[in-house]
Coordinates of C-alpha atoms in Angstrom, one line a residue:
M1383 CA 126.2 27.0 134.8
K1384 CA 123.2 28.0 134.9
S1385 CA 121.7 31.2 133.0
V1386 CA 119.8 33.7 134.4
K1387 CA 117.4 35.1 132.1
A1388 CA 118.0 39.2 132.3
A1389 CA 114.4 41.1 133.9
K1390 CA 111.8 42.3 131.3
P1391 CA 112.2 46.1 131.8
V1392 CA 109.4 47.9 133.0
A1393 CA 108.1 50.6 131.1
P1394 CA 107.1 53.6 132.3
V1395 CA 103.6 55.6 132.0
G1396 CA 102.8 59.0 130.6
T1397 CA 105.9 58.8 128.3
D1398 CA 104.6 56.9 125.7
R1399 CA 104.8 58.2 122.2
P1400 CA 101.0 59.2 121.0
L1401 CA 98.9 56.2 119.8
D1402 CA 97.4 59.2 117.1
P1403 CA 98.5 62.3 116.1
Y1404 CA 95.1 63.3 115.5
L1405 CA 94.0 62.6 119.3
P1406 CA 97.5 62.5 121.1
T1407 CA 96.3 62.6 124.5
S1408 CA 93.3 59.4 124.1
G1409 CA 94.8 55.9 124.1
N1410 CA 97.2 53.9 126.5
R1411 CA 99.8 51.2 125.8
G1412 CA 101.2 48.2 128.1
Y1413 CA 97.5 46.1 127.6
R1414 CA 94.8 45.5 125.4
V1415 CA 91.3 45.1 126.3
S1416 CA 88.8 42.4 125.6
R1417 CA 85.9 43.3 127.6
Y1418 CA 83.9 46.1 129.4
E1419 CA 81.3 45.8 132.2
L1420 CA 79.6 48.7 133.2
E1421 CA 77.1 49.0 135.6
L1422 CA 75.6 52.3 135.4
N1423 CA 73.0 54.2 137.6
Y1424 CA 71.2 57.4 136.2
K1425 CA 69.2 60.1 137.6
V1426 CA 67.5 61.7 135.0
A1427 CA 65.9 64.9 136.9
S1428 CA 69.6 65.5 139.0
N1429 CA 71.7 64.4 135.8
R1430 CA 73.8 62.1 138.3
L1431 CA 76.1 59.3 136.8
A1432 CA 77.4 56.8 139.3
G1433 CA 79.3 53.5 137.7
R1434 CA 81.3 50.5 138.3
A1435 CA 83.3 49.4 135.1
T1436 CA 85.2 46.5 135.2
I1437 CA 87.3 46.1 132.5
I1438 CA 89.0 43.0 131.1
A1439 CA 92.4 43.2 129.7
T1440 CA 95.8 41.6 128.8
A1441 CA 98.9 43.1 129.9
T1442 CA 101.2 43.9 126.7
D1443 CA 104.1 44.4 128.8
V1444 CA 105.3 44.6 132.1
R1445 CA 104.4 48.2 133.9
G1446 CA 104.5 49.7 137.7
K1447 CA 101.5 51.7 136.1
Y1448 CA 98.3 51.6 133.7
A1449 CA 96.3 54.6 132.5
L1450 CA 92.8 54.7 132.0
D1451 CA 90.7 57.3 130.2
L1452 CA 88.3 59.8 132.2
V1453 CA 87.3 63.0 132.5
D1454 CA 88.3 65.0 135.9
T1455 CA 84.2 65.6 136.3
M1456 CA 83.6 61.9 137.2
R1457 CA 85.1 61.8 140.8
V1458 CA 86.9 58.2 141.6
S1459 CA 86.0 56.5 144.7
K1460 CA 87.8 53.2 144.4
V1461 CA 89.7 51.2 142.0
S1462 CA 90.8 47.2 142.4
V1463 CA 93.1 45.0 140.2
N1464 CA 92.8 41.6 139.8
G1465 CA 90.1 41.6 143.0
A1466 CA 92.8 42.3 145.2
R1467 CA 92.7 45.1 147.9
P1468 CA 92.3 48.9 146.6
A1469 CA 94.8 50.2 144.3
K1470 CA 96.6 52.9 144.2
Y1471 CA 95.7 55.4 141.8
T1472 CA 95.6 58.8 140.5
H1473 CA 93.2 60.9 138.4
R1474 CA 94.3 64.0 136.8
D1475 CA 94.3 65.5 133.3
G1476 CA 92.4 63.2 132.0
K1477 CA 93.6 60.2 132.7
L1478 CA 93.3 57.9 135.4
T1479 CA 96.6 56.1 136.2
V1480 CA 96.5 52.5 138.2
T1481 CA 99.3 51.1 140.4
P1482 CA 99.3 47.3 140.6
A1483 CA 100.3 45.9 144.4
Q1484 CA 102.3 43.8 142.2
K1485 CA 103.5 43.6 138.5
I1486 CA 101.5 42.3 136.1
P1487 CA 103.3 39.8 133.8
A1488 CA 102.9 40.4 129.8
G1489 CA 100.4 38.1 128.7
A1490 CA 98.7 38.1 131.8
V1491 CA 94.9 39.4 132.8
L1492 CA 94.7 42.4 133.8
T1493 CA 91.3 43.4 135.1
V1494 CA 90.4 47.0 136.7
T1495 CA 87.2 48.2 138.6
V1496 CA 86.6 51.5 138.4
N1497 CA 84.0 53.3 140.5
Y1498 CA 83.3 56.5 140.0
S1499 CA 80.2 59.1 139.9
G1500 CA 79.6 62.3 138.8
T1501 CA 78.0 65.0 136.3
P1502 CA 78.2 63.6 133.0
T1503 CA 78.9 66.4 130.5
P1504 CA 80.2 67.0 126.9
R1505 CA 83.7 67.2 126.8
H1506 CA 84.7 70.7 124.7
S1507 CA 86.9 69.4 121.4
M1508 CA 87.7 71.3 118.1
W1509 CA 84.3 69.4 116.4
G1510 CA 81.9 70.3 119.0
E1511 CA 80.6 69.1 122.1
V1512 CA 81.0 65.2 122.2
G1513 CA 80.1 62.7 124.5
W1514 CA 77.2 62.5 127.0
E1515 CA 74.6 65.1 126.9
E1516 CA 72.0 66.0 129.4
L1517 CA 68.3 66.3 126.8
E1518 CA 65.0 68.0 127.9
E1519 CA 64.5 64.7 129.5
G1520 CA 66.8 62.1 129.2
S1521 CA 70.1 61.7 127.7
L1522 CA 71.9 60.8 124.4
V1523 CA 76.1 60.0 124.3
A1524 CA 77.7 61.2 120.7
S1525 CA 81.4 60.5 121.5
Q1526 CA 82.9 60.2 118.2
P1527 CA 86.2 60.6 118.0
N1528 CA 86.7 61.1 122.0
G1529 CA 83.7 61.6 124.2
A1530 CA 83.3 58.3 125.8
P1531 CA 85.6 59.0 129.1
S1532 CA 83.3 61.9 129.3
W1533 CA 80.9 58.3 130.8
F1534 CA 83.0 55.6 131.1
P1535 CA 86.7 54.8 132.2
C1536 CA 88.4 53.5 129.0
D1537 CA 90.9 53.2 126.5
D1538 CA 89.9 55.5 124.5
H1539 CA 91.2 55.0 121.1
P1540 CA 89.8 53.5 117.5
G1541 CA 92.1 50.5 117.4
S1542 CA 91.2 49.1 120.8
K1543 CA 87.6 47.2 120.3
A1544 CA 86.2 44.8 123.2
T1545 CA 83.2 43.5 123.9
Y1546 CA 80.4 44.7 126.2
R1547 CA 78.0 44.9 128.6
I1548 CA 76.0 47.2 129.3
T1549 CA 73.6 47.5 132.8
L1550 CA 72.1 50.7 133.3
T1551 CA 69.1 51.5 135.6
T1552 CA 67.5 54.8 135.5
D1553 CA 63.8 56.2 136.4
S1554 CA 60.9 54.0 135.3
P1555 CA 59.1 56.6 133.3
F1556 CA 62.2 56.3 131.0
H1557 CA 63.3 53.7 128.2
A1558 CA 66.8 53.0 127.7
V1559 CA 68.7 51.7 125.0
A1560 CA 72.0 50.6 124.5
N1561 CA 74.5 48.7 122.1
G1562 CA 74.0 45.5 121.6
T1563 CA 70.9 42.9 122.5
L1564 CA 68.4 43.6 125.8
L1565 CA 68.8 40.7 128.1
R1566 CA 67.0 41.7 130.3
K1567 CA 65.1 44.4 132.0
T1568 CA 63.4 44.1 135.2
T1569 CA 61.7 46.7 137.5
K1570 CA 61.6 47.6 141.1
A1571 CA 60.3 50.2 143.2
S1572 CA 60.8 53.4 140.8
Q1573 CA 63.2 52.4 139.0
T1574 CA 63.7 49.6 135.8
T1575 CA 67.6 48.4 134.8
W1576 CA 68.2 47.2 131.3
V1577 CA 71.1 45.0 130.4
Y1578 CA 72.3 45.2 127.0
E1579 CA 74.7 42.4 125.6
Q1580 CA 77.5 43.9 122.9
P1581 CA 79.2 40.7 121.6
E1582 CA 80.8 42.1 118.2
P1583 CA 84.1 43.7 119.3
M1584 CA 83.2 47.7 119.0
S1585 CA 85.4 50.8 119.4
T1586 CA 85.0 53.1 122.6
Y1587 CA 83.5 56.1 120.7
L1588 CA 80.5 53.5 119.3
A1589 CA 79.5 52.6 122.7
T1590 CA 76.7 54.5 123.3
V1591 CA 73.2 55.3 126.1
Q1592 CA 70.2 56.9 125.1
I1593 CA 67.6 57.4 127.5
G1594 CA 64.5 59.7 127.0
H1595 CA 60.3 58.6 126.7
Y1596 CA 60.1 56.7 124.1
E1597 CA 58.5 53.7 122.7
A1598 CA 60.6 51.0 120.6
R1599 CA 58.8 48.1 118.0
K1600 CA 59.9 46.3 115.7
V1601 CA 58.9 47.7 112.5
S1602 CA 60.8 44.5 110.5
S1603 CA 61.8 41.3 110.9
S1604 CA 63.2 40.8 107.2
P1605 CA 65.9 41.0 105.8
V1606 CA 67.6 41.8 108.8
P1607 CA 65.8 42.7 112.3
L1608 CA 65.1 46.8 112.9
I1609 CA 63.7 48.1 115.9
A1610 CA 62.2 51.8 116.1
V1611 CA 62.8 53.3 118.9
H1612 CA 61.1 56.8 119.1
P1613 CA 58.7 59.8 121.2
P1614 CA 55.0 58.4 120.7
R1615 CA 54.2 61.2 118.8
L1616 CA 57.0 60.6 116.3
R1617 CA 55.4 57.4 114.9
A1618 CA 53.1 57.9 111.8
G1619 CA 56.3 60.1 110.9
F1620 CA 59.2 57.7 111.8
D1621 CA 56.7 55.3 109.3
I1622 CA 57.6 57.5 106.3
D1623 CA 60.9 59.0 106.8
F1624 CA 62.9 55.3 107.7
G1625 CA 60.1 53.5 105.8
R1626 CA 62.2 52.4 103.1
Q1627 CA 64.6 51.4 105.9
P1628 CA 64.0 47.2 104.5
Q1629 CA 64.9 48.0 100.6
M1630 CA 68.1 50.2 101.4
M1631 CA 69.1 47.3 103.6
D1632 CA 68.3 44.9 100.8
V1633 CA 70.4 47.2 98.3
F1634 CA 73.6 47.7 100.6
R1635 CA 73.5 43.6 101.5
N1636 CA 73.6 42.8 98.1
L1637 CA 76.2 45.8 97.6
F1638 CA 78.5 45.7 100.6
G1639 CA 78.0 41.3 102.0
P1640 CA 76.1 40.7 104.8
Y1641 CA 75.1 43.1 107.6
P1642 CA 77.3 42.8 110.4
F1643 CA 75.1 42.3 113.8
A1644 CA 72.0 40.6 114.8
H1645 CA 69.7 43.8 114.0
Y1646 CA 70.0 47.5 113.7
T1647 CA 68.6 50.1 116.1
V1648 CA 67.2 53.6 115.0
V1649 CA 66.1 56.5 117.7
V1650 CA 64.6 59.3 117.1
T1651 CA 64.7 61.9 120.2
D1652 CA 62.5 64.4 121.6
D1653 CA 65.1 67.1 120.7
D1654 CA 66.7 68.8 117.6
L1655 CA 69.6 67.1 116.9
E1656 CA 71.9 69.3 114.3
I1657 CA 73.0 65.9 112.2
P1658 CA 72.5 62.0 112.9
L1659 CA 74.7 59.5 115.1
E1660 CA 76.5 57.1 114.4
A1661 CA 77.2 54.2 117.4
Q1662 CA 77.6 50.2 116.9
G1663 CA 74.6 48.6 115.9
L1664 CA 72.0 51.4 115.7
S1665 CA 71.5 55.3 115.1
I1666 CA 70.5 58.0 116.5
F1667 CA 68.5 61.3 114.8
G1668 CA 67.2 64.1 116.1
A1669 CA 63.0 65.0 116.1
N1670 CA 64.1 67.6 113.3
H1671 CA 64.6 64.4 111.0
C1672 CA 61.2 63.1 111.7
D1673 CA 59.1 65.4 110.0
G1674 CA 56.8 62.8 107.6
R1675 CA 58.1 64.5 104.1
R1676 CA 61.0 62.0 103.6
R1677 CA 63.4 64.9 102.9
E1678 CA 66.7 63.1 105.3
E1679 CA 66.4 60.1 103.5
R1680 CA 70.4 60.1 102.2
L1681 CA 71.0 60.8 106.1
V1682 CA 69.2 57.3 106.8
A1683 CA 71.1 55.7 103.8
H1684 CA 74.1 57.2 105.1
E1685 CA 73.8 56.0 108.9
L1686 CA 72.5 52.6 107.9
A1687 CA 76.1 52.1 105.7
H1688 CA 77.6 53.2 108.4
Q1689 CA 77.4 49.6 110.2
W1690 CA 80.0 48.5 107.4
F1691 CA 82.1 51.1 107.2
G1692 CA 83.0 52.8 110.3
N1693 CA 81.1 50.1 112.7
S1694 CA 82.3 46.6 111.7
L1695 CA 85.1 47.9 109.6
T1696 CA 86.7 50.5 111.9
L1697 CA 89.5 53.4 111.1
E1698 CA 93.2 52.2 112.8
R1699 CA 93.6 55.8 113.3
W1700 CA 91.7 58.7 112.2
R1701 CA 93.7 60.5 110.0
D1702 CA 91.9 57.6 107.5
I1703 CA 88.3 58.4 108.3
W1704 CA 87.8 58.7 104.5
L1705 CA 87.9 55.0 104.8
H1706 CA 84.0 56.0 107.3
E1707 CA 82.6 59.2 105.4
G1708 CA 83.7 58.3 102.3
F1709 CA 82.0 55.4 101.6
A1710 CA 79.0 56.3 103.6
C1711 CA 78.9 58.9 101.5
Y1712 CA 78.6 57.1 98.5
A1713 CA 76.2 54.8 100.1
E1714 CA 73.5 57.8 100.2
W1715 CA 74.4 57.9 95.8
L1716 CA 74.0 54.2 95.9
W1717 CA 70.9 53.5 97.1
A1718 CA 69.2 56.6 95.0
E1719 CA 70.1 55.1 91.8
N1720 CA 68.9 51.4 93.4
S1721 CA 65.7 53.7 94.7
G1722 CA 64.8 55.4 91.4
G1723 CA 66.7 58.9 92.1
P1724 CA 69.1 60.4 90.4
S1725 CA 72.5 57.7 89.5
A1726 CA 75.5 57.7 91.2
Q1727 CA 77.0 59.6 88.2
A1728 CA 74.8 62.4 88.6
L1729 CA 75.2 63.1 91.7
A1730 CA 79.0 62.6 91.7
A1731 CA 79.1 65.2 89.0
E1732 CA 76.9 67.1 91.4
A1733 CA 79.6 67.2 93.9
H1734 CA 83.0 67.4 92.1
R1735 CA 81.2 70.8 90.8
G1736 CA 80.7 71.8 94.1
L1737 CA 83.6 71.0 95.8
A1738 CA 85.6 72.7 92.6
R1739 CA 83.9 75.3 94.4
K1740 CA 85.4 75.8 97.4
P1741 CA 89.2 75.7 99.2
Q1742 CA 91.8 72.8 97.8
D1743 CA 94.0 73.1 101.0
I1744 CA 93.5 69.3 102.4
L1745 CA 94.6 66.2 101.7
L1746 CA 92.0 63.0 102.2
G1747 CA 94.6 60.6 103.0
D1748 CA 95.6 62.7 105.6
P1749 CA 93.6 66.0 106.7
G1750 CA 94.6 67.1 109.9
P1751 CA 92.8 66.9 112.6
K1752 CA 90.5 69.9 112.5
D1753 CA 89.1 69.1 108.9
M1754 CA 88.6 65.2 109.8
F1755 CA 84.7 66.2 109.9
D1756 CA 84.8 68.6 106.8
D1757 CA 82.5 68.3 104.1
R1758 CA 84.8 67.7 102.0
I1759 CA 86.6 64.7 103.3
Y1760 CA 82.9 63.3 102.6
K1761 CA 82.2 64.3 99.1
R1762 CA 86.2 63.6 98.4
G1763 CA 86.0 60.5 99.5
A1764 CA 82.7 59.4 97.7
L1765 CA 84.2 60.7 94.2
T1766 CA 87.7 58.3 94.8
L1767 CA 85.2 55.5 95.2
H1768 CA 83.2 56.5 92.2
T1769 CA 86.2 56.9 90.2
L1770 CA 87.4 53.2 91.3
R1771 CA 84.0 52.2 90.3
R1772 CA 84.8 53.8 86.5
H1773 CA 87.9 52.2 86.3
L1774 CA 87.1 48.6 87.8
G1775 CA 83.9 48.0 85.9
D1776 CA 80.5 47.5 88.6
D1777 CA 81.5 43.7 89.2
R1778 CA 84.9 44.1 90.3
F1779 CA 84.0 47.3 92.0
F1780 CA 81.0 45.5 94.5
A1781 CA 83.0 42.6 94.5
L1782 CA 85.7 44.3 96.1
L1783 CA 83.4 45.8 98.5
R1784 CA 82.1 42.8 99.4
T1785 CA 85.6 41.0 100.1
W1786 CA 86.4 44.2 101.8
T1787 CA 83.8 43.7 104.3
A1788 CA 84.6 40.3 104.7
E1789 CA 87.9 40.5 105.0
H1790 CA 88.5 42.7 107.5
R1791 CA 84.9 41.9 109.5
H1792 CA 84.3 43.8 113.0
S1793 CA 88.2 44.6 112.9
N1794 CA 90.6 47.6 111.9
V1795 CA 91.9 49.2 108.9
T1796 CA 93.7 51.4 106.9
T1797 CA 94.0 53.4 103.7
E1798 CA 96.6 51.0 103.2
Q1799 CA 95.0 48.0 103.8
F1800 CA 92.8 49.0 100.8
I1801 CA 95.0 49.9 98.8
G1802 CA 96.6 46.3 98.9
L1803 CA 92.9 45.0 98.5
A1804 CA 91.7 47.2 95.7
A1805 CA 95.1 46.1 93.9
R1806 CA 94.0 42.3 93.5
F1807 CA 90.6 43.6 91.3
T1808 CA 92.6 44.6 88.1
D1809 CA 95.7 44.2 86.0
T1810 CA 96.9 48.1 85.7
P1811 CA 98.6 50.0 88.2
L1812 CA 95.9 51.8 90.3
R1813 CA 98.6 54.1 91.6
S1814 CA 97.9 57.2 90.4
L1815 CA 93.9 57.1 91.0
W1816 CA 95.8 57.0 94.4
D1817 CA 97.9 59.8 94.4
T1818 CA 95.6 62.2 92.9
W1819 CA 92.2 61.6 94.6
L1820 CA 94.7 60.6 98.3
Y1821 CA 97.2 62.8 98.3
D1822 CA 97.0 65.8 96.1
R1823 CA 95.0 68.5 97.1
A1824 CA 94.0 69.5 93.9
L1825 CA 90.5 67.8 92.8
P1826 CA 91.0 66.6 89.9
P1827 CA 89.0 66.0 87.0
F1828 CA 85.7 64.7 86.9
P1829 CA 85.5 60.5 86.2
G1830 CA 83.5 60.9 83.0
L1831 CA 81.6 57.9 81.5

């Protein structure tokens, strides 16, 4: 008698456990995105965005419905699945839930196309406003950690990496920048269309669009092409404040391994910004960071380091934020000691004294969502690396960093993976180091000479 294969159960939508308890409403199950193709039209004067997003994914199990993250201020006008006629959908509470006309088998292609429009505004969060933000003349996007749904439908979780094509049409006087390489630029009547391709996998929170009255120029071709995008009035200041980036790139390539992308772009807005912003392949600074006095060079180093630690290697879960910010903070100290400034040992001692005066009530390895961007995470993370460096010695420590970036290039990482890798570079146990620095609240003693 021929056996009958039992039907695979259909998973419901909206009942899954959170992908990340730090952001329990972000991210979705049932599919894995491989590519986003975004076609955007933005009117600067009216702050009006119209978009068509094509999300190409693979179904991971059979479901009656699939969800995407998209803020309610974006109005959806049409949804289709796998090129079929318009699909049924609901859109509320930040979730666009799509019902395909037919069940999608596990392992099959799931392509969802969404037409939408609205007035983009940043999302209010416990970390401030995140997402698409209107400037005096233009706009910027700062999506960390959950601002991407403010401007496109997505699977908004750092473990969901995909390639991107971003096509942006906007008013011709404005210059538009997005992630990746500019493939083409065409002007018709009063509008210009910019097409960017990001071939390396990227998390949604690192996707960005920057629009302003900017000039763009290549300021260096070696060792990596460096591109400056800024208002013309800030050109002289930029050349001073960011003038040592080629040397900085050389230092980091030597310490961390090859630069992970085709080029690096720095955007300086005409507005002041409280802090610089991180995106894949580029960083965004405010006009206040560009005054020709080179006072913010540590921030220049910090944002460049994120291209390795945060963009190429991206955390799998937000509890491991020290893998981004601790490493980028330590890169500030490494740049200082390799460019005629204070040694990392001196800067670590200063940071330790500062932390000793602050409350010691967070865990570096699991700080909780409220504190994951606390400055103590940055400094204590850097001190953890400095302690590890003192334990391993320079040769093995920097070999560890280069192996870390090589083995996990363009992928997601966890603290456990770093701990496991570090064990390969020493014959002595490191458990007490990790326990005291990552999982005890009390500040450990300073790692002396």
